[in-house]
């Protein structure tokens, strides 16, 4: 099931981790918008992790109400191919209840969501919200669109490389042997080669790989390798 089951707000859980929020604030200044939010779903884990410049009160309310499950600016955008203005999301279920309550927290209703797909299958969304008129926003979007996409990709890379998302998730627990076998597979060794190197049977290697695939929610060993690398459980060679 691809729907995000629950959310974690790093800004709430780890107040000392302010570098990503500071980067979002810089992006807001560069793009001349009021608020930005970065959310990411990592392969093999159904947790949605987010950073935002919104008030702590709205972030807490958003998570307590489980709006991440219905908010089209996130849910629909995780699978989009390019930036989408929020005006186009108004007809989706979930838009009205989310933005009706957002209004009480002075959250702007004008904005856009920018999807990002990472090299290991991770999906992220950068959302921008601004207090302006639809006419001024239309002109502003045209002037900043290229920069918006560059900023989104840059923030995604910075967050992933920092490891903060990985450290904040309950990552699958692989055994020492499972990691050892998967690392050899990542190095290009065939299953029988791994068995010979570790002096174990081919069947034992397969049993461990099956366990790894189950733990990482992967349909193939190649996908398991990619997800393990993305989660920093093993390293590319």
Coordinates of C-alpha atoms in Angstrom, one line a residue:
X1 CA 0.0 0.0 0.0
X2 CA 1.6 3.2 -1.1
X3 CA -0.4 5.6 1.1
X4 CA 1.6 7.3 3.8
X5 CA 0.5 5.8 7.1
X6 CA 1.9 8.4 9.6
X7 CA 4.0 11.4 9.7
X8 CA 7.0 12.7 11.7
X9 CA 7.9 16.3 12.0
X10 CA 11.6 16.5 12.6
X11 CA 11.2 20.1 13.6
X12 CA 9.0 19.0 16.5
X13 CA 11.0 15.9 17.5
X14 CA 14.5 17.5 17.3
X15 CA 14.3 21.2 17.9
X16 CA 18.1 21.5 17.6
X17 CA 18.0 20.4 14.0
X18 CA 17.4 23.8 12.5
X19 CA 19.6 23.7 9.4
X20 CA 16.9 22.4 7.0
X21 CA 14.3 24.8 8.3
X22 CA 16.9 27.6 7.9
X23 CA 17.5 26.4 4.3
X24 CA 13.7 26.6 3.7
X25 CA 13.6 30.1 5.1
X26 CA 16.4 31.1 2.7
X27 CA 14.5 29.6 -0.1
X28 CA 11.4 31.6 0.9
X29 CA 13.4 34.8 0.8
X30 CA 15.0 33.9 -2.6
X31 CA 11.6 33.0 -4.2
X32 CA 9.7 35.8 -2.3
X33 CA 7.1 33.5 -0.7
X34 CA 6.0 33.3 2.9
X35 CA 6.3 29.6 3.7
X36 CA 7.9 26.4 2.5
X37 CA 7.6 22.8 3.6
X38 CA 9.8 19.8 2.5
X39 CA 8.4 16.3 3.0
X40 CA 9.9 13.0 2.0
X41 CA 8.9 9.4 1.8
X42 CA 11.8 6.9 1.9
X43 CA 11.6 3.6 0.1
X44 CA 11.0 0.6 2.5
X45 CA 9.4 2.9 5.1
X46 CA 5.8 4.3 5.2
X47 CA 6.8 7.3 7.3
X48 CA 6.5 10.8 5.9
X49 CA 9.1 13.1 7.4
X50 CA 8.7 16.8 7.1
X51 CA 10.4 20.1 7.8
X52 CA 8.5 23.4 7.5
X53 CA 8.6 27.1 8.2
X54 CA 5.0 27.0 9.5
X55 CA 4.3 27.7 13.1
X56 CA 4.7 24.9 15.7
X57 CA 1.0 25.2 16.4
X58 CA 0.0 24.4 12.9
X59 CA 2.5 21.6 12.4
X60 CA 1.3 19.9 15.6
X61 CA -2.4 20.4 14.6
X62 CA -1.7 19.1 11.1
X63 CA -0.1 15.9 12.5
X64 CA -2.7 15.4 15.3
X65 CA -5.5 15.6 12.7
X66 CA -3.6 13.3 10.3
X67 CA -4.0 15.7 7.5
X68 CA -1.0 14.2 5.8
X69 CA -3.3 11.3 4.8
X70 CA -5.7 13.5 2.8
X71 CA -3.7 16.6 1.9
X72 CA -3.6 16.7 -1.9
X73 CA -0.6 19.1 -1.8
X74 CA 1.3 16.1 -0.5
X75 CA -0.6 12.9 -1.4
X76 CA -1.3 13.8 -5.0
X77 CA 2.1 15.4 -5.6
X78 CA 4.1 12.4 -4.5
X79 CA 3.3 10.9 -7.9
X80 CA 3.1 14.0 -10.0
X81 CA 5.7 14.6 -12.8
X82 CA 6.1 18.4 -12.4
X83 CA 5.1 21.5 -10.3
X84 CA 1.4 21.9 -9.7
X85 CA -0.4 25.1 -8.6
X86 CA -2.7 24.5 -5.6
X87 CA -5.6 25.9 -7.6
X88 CA -5.6 22.7 -9.7
X89 CA -6.0 20.6 -6.5
X90 CA -9.1 22.3 -5.2
X91 CA -11.5 19.6 -6.5
X92 CA -9.6 16.7 -4.8
X93 CA -11.0 15.2 -1.7
X94 CA -9.2 16.5 1.3
X95 CA -8.5 20.0 0.0
X96 CA -11.4 21.7 1.7
X97 CA -11.0 20.2 5.2
X98 CA -7.3 20.8 5.3
X99 CA -7.4 24.4 4.0
X100 CA -10.5 25.3 6.0
X101 CA -8.6 24.6 9.2
X102 CA -5.4 26.0 7.8
X103 CA -7.2 29.3 7.4
X104 CA -7.6 29.5 11.2
X105 CA -3.8 29.4 11.5
X106 CA -3.3 32.1 8.9
X107 CA -1.9 29.7 6.3
X108 CA -2.0 31.1 2.8
X109 CA -4.2 29.2 0.3
X110 CA -2.2 30.2 -2.7
X111 CA 0.9 28.1 -3.5
X112 CA 2.4 25.3 -5.4
X113 CA 3.9 21.8 -4.8
X114 CA 7.0 20.6 -6.6
X115 CA 7.6 16.8 -6.6
X116 CA 11.2 15.4 -6.6
X117 CA 12.2 11.8 -7.3
X118 CA 15.5 10.7 -6.0
X119 CA 18.0 8.2 -7.4
X120 CA 17.1 5.5 -5.0
X121 CA 13.3 5.8 -5.4
X122 CA 12.7 8.2 -2.6
X123 CA 9.9 10.7 -3.3
X124 CA 9.8 14.2 -1.9
X125 CA 7.7 17.3 -2.2
X126 CA 8.6 20.9 -1.7
X127 CA 5.5 23.1 -1.1
X128 CA 5.5 26.9 -1.3
X129 CA 2.7 29.1 0.1
X130 CA 2.3 32.8 -0.3
X131 CA 0.0 35.7 0.6
X132 CA -0.7 37.5 -2.6
X133 CA -3.5 37.8 -5.3
X134 CA -4.1 35.1 -7.9
X135 CA -3.1 37.7 -10.6
X136 CA 0.2 38.6 -9.0
X137 CA 0.9 34.9 -8.2
X138 CA 0.5 34.0 -11.9
X139 CA 3.1 36.5 -12.9
X140 CA 5.4 35.5 -10.0
X141 CA 5.3 31.8 -10.9
X142 CA 6.4 32.5 -14.4
X143 CA 9.4 34.4 -13.2
X144 CA 10.6 31.9 -10.6
X145 CA 9.6 28.5 -12.1
X146 CA 13.1 27.5 -13.2
X147 CA 14.6 28.5 -9.9
X148 CA 11.9 26.7 -8.0
X149 CA 12.8 23.4 -9.6
X150 CA 16.5 24.0 -8.9
X151 CA 15.8 24.9 -5.3
X152 CA 13.6 21.8 -4.8
X153 CA 16.2 19.4 -6.2
X154 CA 19.0 21.1 -4.1
X155 CA 17.1 20.9 -0.9
X156 CA 16.2 17.3 -1.6
X157 CA 19.9 16.4 -2.1
X158 CA 21.0 18.3 0.9
X159 CA 18.5 16.6 3.2
X160 CA 19.2 13.1 1.9
X161 CA 23.0 13.6 2.1
X162 CA 22.8 15.0 5.6
X163 CA 21.3 11.7 6.8
X164 CA 18.9 13.5 9.1
X165 CA 15.9 11.7 7.6
X166 CA 17.6 8.4 7.8
X167 CA 18.5 9.0 11.4
X168 CA 15.0 10.0 12.3
X169 CA 13.3 6.9 10.9
X170 CA 12.9 3.5 12.5
X171 CA 15.0 1.8 9.8
X172 CA 14.6 -1.9 9.2
X173 CA 17.0 -3.9 11.4
X174 CA 19.2 -6.1 9.2
X175 CA 21.5 -8.6 10.9
X176 CA 25.3 -8.4 10.5
X177 CA 25.2 -11.4 8.1
X178 CA 22.4 -9.9 6.0
X179 CA 24.3 -6.7 5.7
X180 CA 27.5 -8.6 4.8
X181 CA 25.7 -10.6 2.1
X182 CA 23.9 -7.6 0.7
X183 CA 27.1 -5.6 0.6
X184 CA 28.8 -8.3 -1.5
X185 CA 25.8 -8.3 -3.9
X186 CA 26.1 -4.6 -4.2
X187 CA 29.7 -5.1 -5.1
X188 CA 28.6 -7.1 -8.1
X189 CA 29.1 -10.6 -6.8
X190 CA 26.7 -13.4 -7.8
X191 CA 24.9 -15.4 -5.2
X192 CA 27.2 -18.4 -5.5
X193 CA 30.2 -16.1 -5.3
X194 CA 28.9 -14.7 -2.0
X195 CA 28.4 -18.3 -0.7
X196 CA 32.0 -19.2 -1.7
X197 CA 33.4 -16.0 -0.1
X198 CA 31.6 -16.5 3.2
X199 CA 32.0 -20.3 3.2
X200 CA 28.3 -20.9 3.5
X201 CA 25.8 -22.6 1.2
X202 CA 24.0 -21.0 -1.7
X203 CA 20.7 -21.8 0.0
X204 CA 21.8 -20.0 3.2
X205 CA 22.6 -16.9 1.1
X206 CA 19.1 -17.1 -0.5
X207 CA 17.4 -17.4 2.9
X208 CA 19.2 -14.3 4.1
X209 CA 18.4 -12.4 0.9
X210 CA 14.7 -13.4 1.2
X211 CA 14.7 -12.0 4.7
X212 CA 16.3 -8.8 3.5
X213 CA 13.7 -8.4 0.7
X214 CA 10.9 -8.8 3.3
X215 CA 12.4 -6.4 5.7
X216 CA 12.9 -3.7 3.1
X217 CA 9.6 -4.3 1.3
X218 CA 11.5 -5.1 -2.0
X219 CA 10.2 -7.3 -4.8
X220 CA 13.8 -8.1 -6.0
X221 CA 17.3 -8.3 -4.6
X222 CA 18.3 -5.4 -6.9
X223 CA 15.6 -3.2 -5.4
X224 CA 16.6 -4.3 -1.9
X225 CA 20.2 -3.2 -2.7
X226 CA 19.0 0.2 -3.9
X227 CA 16.8 0.7 -0.9
X228 CA 19.6 -0.3 1.5
X229 CA 22.0 2.1 -0.1
X230 CA 19.4 4.9 0.1
X231 CA 18.9 4.1 3.8
X232 CA 22.7 4.1 4.4
X233 CA 22.5 0.4 5.6
X234 CA 25.2 -0.5 3.0
X235 CA 27.3 1.6 0.7
X236 CA 27.7 1.7 -3.1
X237 CA 31.0 0.4 -4.3

